[in-house]
């Protein structure tokens, strides 16, 4: 074998090795991104179902409690305990320290154009939970969402925001934070 043929074969192997390394790195990033998105979408679906169920129970709590009773922390804690138990049952990796929730009620007392808002802050207080906030201020859009009832008042609105802190695999790779998964549900009251 001549020296020229030997150099050509070594160069070809070197180029192939470099190309293989680049393709393997690219494929690893795609697999990491896909795995991260699948996990986050699964948790998002669970949170969506739970936030909708929680806002339904919050709306219908007048059937469980005194009809004129205001939403209070005790009622919200009972609802939130049910939500956490359901999440723990459907999500084996669920940890309450990574979970946070906000429960809001908008009422129109007196002036149908000026709502008042009751917010029950997060049930689970933790350093990570400070990043979980409702995605919008319901008070700013409440007049547009709430219809006027037969009695001439506006119907109350309820909003439940559930958050769960997840690993940030892909985000760490690209220097972003995609760790919070948030689900928000709004419902008209009776």
PDB file of N, CA and C in Angstrom, residues 12-115:
ATOM      1  N   UNK A  12     -10.206   9.772   5.435  1.00  0.00           N
ATOM      2  CA  UNK A  12     -11.599   9.379   5.275  1.00  0.00           C
ATOM      3  C   UNK A  12     -12.180   8.907   6.599  1.00  0.00           C
ATOM      4  N   UNK A  13     -11.434   8.091   7.333  1.00  0.00           N
ATOM      5  CA  UNK A  13     -11.897   7.617   8.652  1.00  0.00           C
ATOM      6  C   UNK A  13     -12.055   8.778   9.615  1.00  0.00           C
ATOM      7  N   UNK A  14     -11.142   9.723   9.589  1.00  0.00           N
ATOM      8  CA  UNK A  14     -11.216  10.880  10.485  1.00  0.00           C
ATOM      9  C   UNK A  14     -12.434  11.738  10.207  1.00  0.00           C
ATOM     10  N   UNK A  15     -12.693  11.977   8.921  1.00  0.00           N
ATOM     11  CA  UNK A  15     -13.862  12.769   8.530  1.00  0.00           C
ATOM     12  C   UNK A  15     -15.135  12.037   8.934  1.00  0.00           C
ATOM     13  N   UNK A  16     -15.176  10.718   8.689  1.00  0.00           N
ATOM     14  CA  UNK A  16     -16.342   9.933   9.069  1.00  0.00           C
ATOM     15  C   UNK A  16     -16.569   9.996  10.584  1.00  0.00           C
ATOM     16  N   UNK A  17     -15.531   9.904  11.371  1.00  0.00           N
ATOM     17  CA  UNK A  17     -15.641   9.954  12.830  1.00  0.00           C
ATOM     18  C   UNK A  17     -16.169  11.310  13.292  1.00  0.00           C
ATOM     19  N   UNK A  18     -15.675  12.369  12.701  1.00  0.00           N
ATOM     20  CA  UNK A  18     -16.144  13.718  13.068  1.00  0.00           C
ATOM     21  C   UNK A  18     -17.610  13.892  12.689  1.00  0.00           C
ATOM     22  N   UNK A  19     -17.996  13.461  11.494  1.00  0.00           N
ATOM     23  CA  UNK A  19     -19.397  13.558  11.071  1.00  0.00           C
ATOM     24  C   UNK A  19     -20.301  12.733  11.974  1.00  0.00           C
ATOM     25  N   UNK A  20     -19.861  11.532  12.330  1.00  0.00           N
ATOM     26  CA  UNK A  20     -20.639  10.671  13.221  1.00  0.00           C
ATOM     27  C   UNK A  20     -20.816  11.327  14.586  1.00  0.00           C
ATOM     28  N   UNK A  21     -19.786  11.956  15.108  1.00  0.00           N
ATOM     29  CA  UNK A  21     -19.877  12.635  16.403  1.00  0.00           C
ATOM     30  C   UNK A  21     -20.867  13.797  16.347  1.00  0.00           C
ATOM     31  N   UNK A  22     -20.838  14.562  15.274  1.00  0.00           N
ATOM     32  CA  UNK A  22     -21.768  15.695  15.128  1.00  0.00           C
ATOM     33  C   UNK A  22     -23.204  15.196  15.016  1.00  0.00           C
ATOM     34  N   UNK A  23     -23.415  14.169  14.213  1.00  0.00           N
ATOM     35  CA  UNK A  23     -24.767  13.606  14.056  1.00  0.00           C
ATOM     36  C   UNK A  23     -25.247  13.004  15.375  1.00  0.00           C
ATOM     37  N   UNK A  24     -24.376  12.303  16.101  1.00  0.00           N
ATOM     38  CA  UNK A  24     -24.756  11.715  17.394  1.00  0.00           C
ATOM     39  C   UNK A  24     -25.132  12.806  18.397  1.00  0.00           C
ATOM     40  N   UNK A  25     -24.398  13.894  18.414  1.00  0.00           N
ATOM     41  CA  UNK A  25     -24.717  15.014  19.297  1.00  0.00           C
ATOM     42  C   UNK A  25     -26.063  15.612  18.937  1.00  0.00           C
ATOM     43  N   UNK A  26     -26.294  15.832  17.653  1.00  0.00           N
ATOM     44  CA  UNK A  26     -27.565  16.377  17.185  1.00  0.00           C
ATOM     45  C   UNK A  26     -28.725  15.445  17.537  1.00  0.00           C
ATOM     46  N   UNK A  27     -28.568  14.157  17.334  1.00  0.00           N
ATOM     47  CA  UNK A  27     -29.613  13.180  17.671  1.00  0.00           C
ATOM     48  C   UNK A  27     -29.872  13.144  19.176  1.00  0.00           C
ATOM     49  N   UNK A  28     -28.820  13.271  19.971  1.00  0.00           N
ATOM     50  CA  UNK A  28     -28.985  13.298  21.427  1.00  0.00           C
ATOM     51  C   UNK A  28     -29.824  14.488  21.864  1.00  0.00           C
ATOM     52  N   UNK A  29     -29.581  15.649  21.263  1.00  0.00           N
ATOM     53  CA  UNK A  29     -30.360  16.849  21.588  1.00  0.00           C
ATOM     54  C   UNK A  29     -31.825  16.644  21.209  1.00  0.00           C
ATOM     55  N   UNK A  30     -32.075  16.054  20.058  1.00  0.00           N
ATOM     56  CA  UNK A  30     -33.456  15.796  19.623  1.00  0.00           C
ATOM     57  C   UNK A  30     -34.140  14.817  20.581  1.00  0.00           C
ATOM     58  N   UNK A  31     -33.461  13.767  20.974  1.00  0.00           N
ATOM     59  CA  UNK A  31     -34.044  12.783  21.902  1.00  0.00           C
ATOM     60  C   UNK A  31     -34.314  13.420  23.263  1.00  0.00           C
ATOM     61  N   UNK A  32     -33.390  14.235  23.753  1.00  0.00           N
ATOM     62  CA  UNK A  32     -33.570  14.924  25.027  1.00  0.00           C
ATOM     63  C   UNK A  32     -34.761  15.869  24.969  1.00  0.00           C
ATOM     64  N   UNK A  33     -34.867  16.630  23.901  1.00  0.00           N
ATOM     65  CA  UNK A  33     -35.987  17.549  23.720  1.00  0.00           C
ATOM     66  C   UNK A  33     -37.310  16.791  23.675  1.00  0.00           C
ATOM     67  N   UNK A  34     -37.355  15.710  22.915  1.00  0.00           N
ATOM     68  CA  UNK A  34     -38.575  14.916  22.787  1.00  0.00           C
ATOM     69  C   UNK A  34     -38.983  14.304  24.123  1.00  0.00           C
ATOM     70  N   UNK A  35     -38.033  13.735  24.847  1.00  0.00           N
ATOM     71  CA  UNK A  35     -38.345  13.139  26.152  1.00  0.00           C
ATOM     72  C   UNK A  35     -38.857  14.193  27.121  1.00  0.00           C
ATOM     73  N   UNK A  36     -38.231  15.354  27.143  1.00  0.00           N
ATOM     74  CA  UNK A  36     -38.655  16.435  28.024  1.00  0.00           C
ATOM     75  C   UNK A  36     -40.072  16.898  27.680  1.00  0.00           C
ATOM     76  N   UNK A  37     -40.366  17.037  26.391  1.00  0.00           N
ATOM     77  CA  UNK A  37     -41.697  17.478  25.968  1.00  0.00           C
ATOM     78  C   UNK A  37     -42.775  16.437  26.275  1.00  0.00           C
ATOM     79  N   UNK A  38     -42.456  15.167  26.113  1.00  0.00           N
ATOM     80  CA  UNK A  38     -43.433  14.109  26.409  1.00  0.00           C
ATOM     81  C   UNK A  38     -43.795  14.125  27.890  1.00  0.00           C
ATOM     82  N   UNK A  39     -42.807  14.256  28.747  1.00  0.00           N
ATOM     83  CA  UNK A  39     -43.057  14.308  30.192  1.00  0.00           C
ATOM     84  C   UNK A  39     -43.882  15.534  30.536  1.00  0.00           C
ATOM     85  N   UNK A  40     -43.509  16.692  29.991  1.00  0.00           N
ATOM     86  CA  UNK A  40     -44.224  17.937  30.294  1.00  0.00           C
ATOM     87  C   UNK A  40     -45.660  17.905  29.765  1.00  0.00           C
ATOM     88  N   UNK A  41     -45.879  17.342  28.583  1.00  0.00           N
ATOM     89  CA  UNK A  41     -47.235  17.251  28.041  1.00  0.00           C
ATOM     90  C   UNK A  41     -48.112  16.313  28.872  1.00  0.00           C
ATOM     91  N   UNK A  42     -47.531  15.252  29.368  1.00  0.00           N
ATOM     92  CA  UNK A  42     -48.271  14.331  30.230  1.00  0.00           C
ATOM     93  C   UNK A  42     -48.713  15.030  31.516  1.00  0.00           C
ATOM     94  N   UNK A  43     -47.792  15.748  32.135  1.00  0.00           N
ATOM     95  CA  UNK A  43     -48.124  16.474  33.364  1.00  0.00           C
ATOM     96  C   UNK A  43     -49.119  17.591  33.070  1.00  0.00           C
ATOM     97  N   UNK A  44     -48.965  18.261  31.926  1.00  0.00           N
ATOM     98  CA  UNK A  44     -49.891  19.329  31.539  1.00  0.00           C
ATOM     99  C   UNK A  44     -51.315  18.792  31.426  1.00  0.00           C
ATOM    100  N   UNK A  45     -51.476  17.632  30.818  1.00  0.00           N
ATOM    101  CA  UNK A  45     -52.802  17.030  30.691  1.00  0.00           C
ATOM    102  C   UNK A  45     -53.421  16.723  32.041  1.00  0.00           C
ATOM    103  N   UNK A  46     -52.617  16.199  32.959  1.00  0.00           N
ATOM    104  CA  UNK A  46     -53.126  15.905  34.307  1.00  0.00           C
ATOM    105  C   UNK A  46     -53.529  17.190  35.031  1.00  0.00           C
ATOM    106  N   UNK A  47     -52.706  18.222  34.918  1.00  0.00           N
ATOM    107  CA  UNK A  47     -53.035  19.501  35.565  1.00  0.00           C
ATOM    108  C   UNK A  47     -54.270  20.139  34.944  1.00  0.00           C
ATOM    109  N   UNK A  48     -54.424  20.032  33.633  1.00  0.00           N
ATOM    110  CA  UNK A  48     -55.615  20.580  32.972  1.00  0.00           C
ATOM    111  C   UNK A  48     -56.888  19.926  33.509  1.00  0.00           C
ATOM    112  N   UNK A  49     -56.877  18.610  33.601  1.00  0.00           N
ATOM    113  CA  UNK A  49     -58.055  17.904  34.118  1.00  0.00           C
ATOM    114  C   UNK A  49     -58.342  18.288  35.569  1.00  0.00           C
ATOM    115  N   UNK A  50     -57.286  18.395  36.372  1.00  0.00           N
ATOM    116  CA  UNK A  50     -57.468  18.720  37.785  1.00  0.00           C
ATOM    117  C   UNK A  50     -57.918  20.168  37.997  1.00  0.00           C
ATOM    118  N   UNK A  51     -57.391  21.101  37.202  1.00  0.00           N
ATOM    119  CA  UNK A  51     -57.802  22.502  37.375  1.00  0.00           C
ATOM    120  C   UNK A  51     -59.268  22.676  36.974  1.00  0.00           C
ATOM    121  N   UNK A  52     -59.680  21.991  35.916  1.00  0.00           N
ATOM    122  CA  UNK A  52     -61.085  22.063  35.513  1.00  0.00           C
ATOM    123  C   UNK A  52     -61.991  21.449  36.581  1.00  0.00           C
ATOM    124  N   UNK A  53     -61.581  20.316  37.113  1.00  0.00           N
ATOM    125  CA  UNK A  53     -62.377  19.681  38.170  1.00  0.00           C
ATOM    126  C   UNK A  53     -62.428  20.552  39.412  1.00  0.00           C
ATOM    127  N   UNK A  54     -61.305  21.151  39.787  1.00  0.00           N
ATOM    128  CA  UNK A  54     -61.258  21.985  40.991  1.00  0.00           C
ATOM    129  C   UNK A  54     -62.122  23.232  40.840  1.00  0.00           C
ATOM    130  N   UNK A  55     -62.092  23.869  39.677  1.00  0.00           N
ATOM    131  CA  UNK A  55     -62.923  25.061  39.487  1.00  0.00           C
ATOM    132  C   UNK A  55     -64.399  24.672  39.456  1.00  0.00           C
ATOM    133  N   UNK A  56     -64.730  23.487  38.960  1.00  0.00           N
ATOM    134  CA  UNK A  56     -66.120  23.012  38.983  1.00  0.00           C
ATOM    135  C   UNK A  56     -66.596  22.805  40.417  1.00  0.00           C
ATOM    136  N   UNK A  57     -65.762  22.191  41.235  1.00  0.00           N
ATOM    137  CA  UNK A  57     -66.124  21.976  42.644  1.00  0.00           C
ATOM    138  C   UNK A  57     -66.229  23.315  43.362  1.00  0.00           C
ATOM    139  N   UNK A  58     -65.303  24.224  43.078  1.00  0.00           N
ATOM    140  CA  UNK A  58     -65.336  25.550  43.705  1.00  0.00           C
ATOM    141  C   UNK A  58     -66.625  26.279  43.338  1.00  0.00           C
ATOM    142  N   UNK A  59     -67.016  26.185  42.101  1.00  0.00           N
ATOM    143  CA  UNK A  59     -68.256  26.816  41.645  1.00  0.00           C
ATOM    144  C   UNK A  59     -69.473  26.197  42.322  1.00  0.00           C
ATOM    145  N   UNK A  60     -69.467  24.889  42.468  1.00  0.00           N
ATOM    146  CA  UNK A  60     -70.611  24.177  43.027  1.00  0.00           C
ATOM    147  C   UNK A  60     -70.550  24.028  44.543  1.00  0.00           C
ATOM    148  N   UNK A  61     -69.596  24.672  45.191  1.00  0.00           N
ATOM    149  CA  UNK A  61     -69.457  24.503  46.638  1.00  0.00           C
ATOM    150  C   UNK A  61     -70.681  24.996  47.388  1.00  0.00           C
ATOM    151  N   UNK A  62     -71.490  25.860  46.762  1.00  0.00           N
ATOM    152  CA  UNK A  62     -72.712  26.319  47.437  1.00  0.00           C
ATOM    153  C   UNK A  62     -73.670  25.150  47.660  1.00  0.00           C
ATOM    154  N   UNK A  63     -73.514  24.087  46.885  1.00  0.00           N
ATOM    155  CA  UNK A  63     -74.320  22.898  47.104  1.00  0.00           C
ATOM    156  C   UNK A  63     -73.798  22.097  48.300  1.00  0.00           C
ATOM    157  N   UNK A  64     -72.504  22.267  48.616  1.00  0.00           N
ATOM    158  CA  UNK A  64     -71.883  21.545  49.720  1.00  0.00           C
ATOM    159  C   UNK A  64     -71.888  22.345  51.018  1.00  0.00           C
ATOM    160  N   UNK A  65     -71.831  23.662  50.898  1.00  0.00           N
ATOM    161  CA  UNK A  65     -71.747  24.538  52.058  1.00  0.00           C
ATOM    162  C   UNK A  65     -72.955  25.463  52.062  1.00  0.00           C
ATOM    163  N   UNK A  66     -73.007  26.364  53.019  1.00  0.00           N
ATOM    164  CA  UNK A  66     -74.057  27.362  53.091  1.00  0.00           C
ATOM    165  C   UNK A  66     -74.016  28.212  51.826  1.00  0.00           C
ATOM    166  N   UNK A  67     -75.152  28.434  51.197  1.00  0.00           N
ATOM    167  CA  UNK A  67     -75.199  29.132  49.918  1.00  0.00           C
ATOM    168  C   UNK A  67     -74.616  30.544  49.992  1.00  0.00           C
ATOM    169  N   UNK A  68     -74.812  31.238  51.100  1.00  0.00           N
ATOM    170  CA  UNK A  68     -74.343  32.622  51.218  1.00  0.00           C
ATOM    171  C   UNK A  68     -72.912  32.713  51.735  1.00  0.00           C
ATOM    172  N   UNK A  69     -72.328  31.588  52.038  1.00  0.00           N
ATOM    173  CA  UNK A  69     -70.983  31.599  52.605  1.00  0.00           C
ATOM    174  C   UNK A  69     -69.950  31.973  51.547  1.00  0.00           C
ATOM    175  N   UNK A  70     -69.005  32.808  51.927  1.00  0.00           N
ATOM    176  CA  UNK A  70     -67.927  33.214  51.034  1.00  0.00           C
ATOM    177  C   UNK A  70     -66.901  32.089  50.909  1.00  0.00           C
ATOM    178  N   UNK A  71     -66.162  32.118  49.826  1.00  0.00           N
ATOM    179  CA  UNK A  71     -65.066  31.181  49.655  1.00  0.00           C
ATOM    180  C   UNK A  71     -64.038  31.475  50.752  1.00  0.00           C
ATOM    181  N   UNK A  72     -63.653  30.464  51.495  1.00  0.00           N
ATOM    182  CA  UNK A  72     -62.649  30.689  52.539  1.00  0.00           C
ATOM    183  C   UNK A  72     -61.520  29.671  52.417  1.00  0.00           C
ATOM    184  N   UNK A  73     -60.484  29.889  53.178  1.00  0.00           N
ATOM    185  CA  UNK A  73     -59.281  29.061  53.090  1.00  0.00           C
ATOM    186  C   UNK A  73     -59.576  27.598  53.417  1.00  0.00           C
ATOM    187  N   UNK A  74     -60.463  27.346  54.367  1.00  0.00           N
ATOM    188  CA  UNK A  74     -60.778  25.967  54.755  1.00  0.00           C
ATOM    189  C   UNK A  74     -61.394  25.194  53.585  1.00  0.00           C
ATOM    190  N   UNK A  75     -62.337  25.815  52.894  1.00  0.00           N
ATOM    191  CA  UNK A  75     -62.956  25.164  51.737  1.00  0.00           C
ATOM    192  C   UNK A  75     -61.920  24.895  50.648  1.00  0.00           C
ATOM    193  N   UNK A  76     -61.089  25.890  50.405  1.00  0.00           N
ATOM    194  CA  UNK A  76     -60.072  25.750  49.370  1.00  0.00           C
ATOM    195  C   UNK A  76     -59.065  24.666  49.747  1.00  0.00           C
ATOM    196  N   UNK A  77     -58.697  24.592  51.015  1.00  0.00           N
ATOM    197  CA  UNK A  77     -57.763  23.543  51.453  1.00  0.00           C
ATOM    198  C   UNK A  77     -58.358  22.157  51.242  1.00  0.00           C
ATOM    199  N   UNK A  78     -59.668  22.012  51.492  1.00  0.00           N
ATOM    200  CA  UNK A  78     -60.319  20.718  51.253  1.00  0.00           C
ATOM    201  C   UNK A  78     -60.294  20.363  49.766  1.00  0.00           C
ATOM    202  N   UNK A  79     -60.610  21.330  48.927  1.00  0.00           N
ATOM    203  CA  UNK A  79     -60.582  21.088  47.480  1.00  0.00           C
ATOM    204  C   UNK A  79     -59.164  20.771  47.024  1.00  0.00           C
ATOM    205  N   UNK A  80     -58.207  21.542  47.535  1.00  0.00           N
ATOM    206  CA  UNK A  80     -56.817  21.343  47.122  1.00  0.00           C
ATOM    207  C   UNK A  80     -56.265  19.999  47.602  1.00  0.00           C
ATOM    208  N   UNK A  81     -56.719  19.552  48.742  1.00  0.00           N
ATOM    209  CA  UNK A  81     -56.296  18.229  49.240  1.00  0.00           C
ATOM    210  C   UNK A  81     -56.784  17.132  48.287  1.00  0.00           C
ATOM    211  N   UNK A  82     -58.001  17.280  47.791  1.00  0.00           N
ATOM    212  CA  UNK A  82     -58.540  16.324  46.819  1.00  0.00           C
ATOM    213  C   UNK A  82     -57.711  16.363  45.530  1.00  0.00           C
ATOM    214  N   UNK A  83     -57.366  17.568  45.081  1.00  0.00           N
ATOM    215  CA  UNK A  83     -56.561  17.722  43.863  1.00  0.00           C
ATOM    216  C   UNK A  83     -55.199  17.049  44.045  1.00  0.00           C
ATOM    217  N   UNK A  84     -54.542  17.305  45.168  1.00  0.00           N
ATOM    218  CA  UNK A  84     -53.223  16.711  45.398  1.00  0.00           C
ATOM    219  C   UNK A  84     -53.301  15.193  45.494  1.00  0.00           C
ATOM    220  N   UNK A  85     -54.340  14.682  46.140  1.00  0.00           N
ATOM    221  CA  UNK A  85     -54.509  13.229  46.247  1.00  0.00           C
ATOM    222  C   UNK A  85     -54.726  12.615  44.863  1.00  0.00           C
ATOM    223  N   UNK A  86     -55.524  13.269  44.040  1.00  0.00           N
ATOM    224  CA  UNK A  86     -55.764  12.773  42.679  1.00  0.00           C
ATOM    225  C   UNK A  86     -54.497  12.813  41.848  1.00  0.00           C
ATOM    226  N   UNK A  87     -53.728  13.898  41.968  1.00  0.00           N
ATOM    227  CA  UNK A  87     -52.469  13.983  41.225  1.00  0.00           C
ATOM    228  C   UNK A  87     -51.482  12.916  41.686  1.00  0.00           C
ATOM    229  N   UNK A  88     -51.427  12.668  42.988  1.00  0.00           N
ATOM    230  CA  UNK A  88     -50.512  11.641  43.510  1.00  0.00           C
ATOM    231  C   UNK A  88     -50.911  10.250  43.015  1.00  0.00           C
ATOM    232  N   UNK A  89     -52.206  10.036  42.844  1.00  0.00           N
ATOM    233  CA  UNK A  89     -52.683   8.737  42.374  1.00  0.00           C
ATOM    234  C   UNK A  89     -52.397   8.542  40.886  1.00  0.00           C
ATOM    235  N   UNK A  90     -52.493   9.614  40.091  1.00  0.00           N
ATOM    236  CA  UNK A  90     -52.296   9.485  38.646  1.00  0.00           C
ATOM    237  C   UNK A  90     -50.872   9.762  38.197  1.00  0.00           C
ATOM    238  N   UNK A  91     -50.079  10.380  39.063  1.00  0.00           N
ATOM    239  CA  UNK A  91     -48.709  10.738  38.707  1.00  0.00           C
ATOM    240  C   UNK A  91     -47.777  10.161  39.775  1.00  0.00           C
ATOM    241  N   UNK A  92     -47.188   8.996  39.524  1.00  0.00           N
ATOM    242  CA  UNK A  92     -46.368   8.331  40.549  1.00  0.00           C
ATOM    243  C   UNK A  92     -45.216   9.179  41.082  1.00  0.00           C
ATOM    244  N   UNK A  93     -44.671  10.076  40.265  1.00  0.00           N
ATOM    245  CA  UNK A  93     -43.537  10.894  40.683  1.00  0.00           C
ATOM    246  C   UNK A  93     -43.978  12.192  41.362  1.00  0.00           C
ATOM    247  N   UNK A  94     -45.271  12.358  41.668  1.00  0.00           N
ATOM    248  CA  UNK A  94     -45.789  13.596  42.265  1.00  0.00           C
ATOM    249  C   UNK A  94     -45.163  13.856  43.630  1.00  0.00           C
ATOM    250  N   UNK A  95     -44.680  15.102  43.808  1.00  0.00           N
ATOM    251  CA  UNK A  95     -44.149  15.542  45.099  1.00  0.00           C
ATOM    252  C   UNK A  95     -44.855  16.836  45.480  1.00  0.00           C
ATOM    253  N   UNK A  96     -45.536  16.871  46.617  1.00  0.00           N
ATOM    254  CA  UNK A  96     -46.264  18.078  47.028  1.00  0.00           C
ATOM    255  C   UNK A  96     -45.380  19.326  47.121  1.00  0.00           C
ATOM    256  N   UNK A  97     -44.101  19.167  47.378  1.00  0.00           N
ATOM    257  CA  UNK A  97     -43.217  20.334  47.485  1.00  0.00           C
ATOM    258  C   UNK A  97     -43.013  21.036  46.138  1.00  0.00           C
ATOM    259  N   UNK A  98     -43.343  20.373  45.029  1.00  0.00           N
ATOM    260  CA  UNK A  98     -43.183  20.960  43.700  1.00  0.00           C
ATOM    261  C   UNK A  98     -44.503  21.480  43.133  1.00  0.00           C
ATOM    262  N   UNK A  99     -45.545  21.407  43.930  1.00  0.00           N
ATOM    263  CA  UNK A  99     -46.903  21.764  43.504  1.00  0.00           C
ATOM    264  C   UNK A  99     -47.311  23.087  44.141  1.00  0.00           C
ATOM    265  N   UNK A 100     -48.079  23.876  43.402  1.00  0.00           N
ATOM    266  CA  UNK A 100     -48.602  25.125  43.923  1.00  0.00           C
ATOM    267  C   UNK A 100     -49.954  25.407  43.285  1.00  0.00           C
ATOM    268  N   UNK A 101     -50.788  26.194  43.969  1.00  0.00           N
ATOM    269  CA  UNK A 101     -52.118  26.478  43.441  1.00  0.00           C
ATOM    270  C   UNK A 101     -52.596  27.855  43.886  1.00  0.00           C
ATOM    271  N   UNK A 102     -53.443  28.439  43.037  1.00  0.00           N
ATOM    272  CA  UNK A 102     -54.125  29.692  43.353  1.00  0.00           C
ATOM    273  C   UNK A 102     -55.605  29.488  43.084  1.00  0.00           C
ATOM    274  N   UNK A 103     -56.425  29.955  44.002  1.00  0.00           N
ATOM    275  CA  UNK A 103     -57.875  29.907  43.851  1.00  0.00           C
ATOM    276  C   UNK A 103     -58.388  31.336  43.936  1.00  0.00           C
ATOM    277  N   UNK A 104     -59.180  31.753  42.949  1.00  0.00           N
ATOM    278  CA  UNK A 104     -59.689  33.118  42.922  1.00  0.00           C
ATOM    279  C   UNK A 104     -61.195  33.125  42.708  1.00  0.00           C
ATOM    280  N   UNK A 105     -61.837  34.120  43.313  1.00  0.00           N
ATOM    281  CA  UNK A 105     -63.255  34.352  43.098  1.00  0.00           C
ATOM    282  C   UNK A 105     -63.433  35.833  42.805  1.00  0.00           C
ATOM    283  N   UNK A 106     -64.149  36.143  41.730  1.00  0.00           N
ATOM    284  CA  UNK A 106     -64.476  37.527  41.380  1.00  0.00           C
ATOM    285  C   UNK A 106     -65.958  37.721  41.666  1.00  0.00           C
ATOM    286  N   UNK A 107     -66.259  38.741  42.447  1.00  0.00           N
ATOM    287  CA  UNK A 107     -67.655  39.054  42.774  1.00  0.00           C
ATOM    288  C   UNK A 107     -67.965  40.467  42.314  1.00  0.00           C
ATOM    289  N   UNK A 108     -69.217  40.691  41.978  1.00  0.00           N
ATOM    290  CA  UNK A 108     -69.685  42.014  41.579  1.00  0.00           C
ATOM    291  C   UNK A 108     -70.737  42.437  42.597  1.00  0.00           C
ATOM    292  N   UNK A 109     -70.316  43.050  43.652  1.00  0.00           N
ATOM    293  CA  UNK A 109     -71.245  43.487  44.694  1.00  0.00           C
ATOM    294  C   UNK A 109     -71.483  44.982  44.554  1.00  0.00           C
ATOM    295  N   UNK A 110     -72.726  45.350  44.409  1.00  0.00           N
ATOM    296  CA  UNK A 110     -73.051  46.765  44.272  1.00  0.00           C
ATOM    297  C   UNK A 110     -72.931  47.239  42.837  1.00  0.00           C
ATOM    298  N   UNK A 111     -71.735  47.469  42.366  1.00  0.00           N
ATOM    299  CA  UNK A 111     -71.502  48.009  41.032  1.00  0.00           C
ATOM    300  C   UNK A 111     -71.125  46.881  40.070  1.00  0.00           C
ATOM    301  N   UNK A 112     -71.960  46.598  39.059  1.00  0.00           N
ATOM    302  CA  UNK A 112     -71.641  45.499  38.131  1.00  0.00           C
ATOM    303  C   UNK A 112     -70.438  45.782  37.224  1.00  0.00           C
ATOM    304  N   UNK A 113     -69.914  46.983  37.264  1.00  0.00           N
ATOM    305  CA  UNK A 113     -68.746  47.318  36.445  1.00  0.00           C
ATOM    306  C   UNK A 113     -67.446  47.314  37.252  1.00  0.00           C
ATOM    307  N   UNK A 114     -67.558  47.129  38.579  1.00  0.00           N
ATOM    308  CA  UNK A 114     -66.366  47.182  39.442  1.00  0.00           C
ATOM    309  C   UNK A 114     -66.298  45.917  40.292  1.00  0.00           C
ATOM    310  N   UNK A 115     -65.576  44.905  39.834  1.00  0.00           N
ATOM    311  CA  UNK A 115     -65.521  43.643  40.578  1.00  0.00           C
ATOM    312  C   UNK A 115     -64.564  43.714  41.765  1.00  0.00           C
TER     313      UNK A 115
END
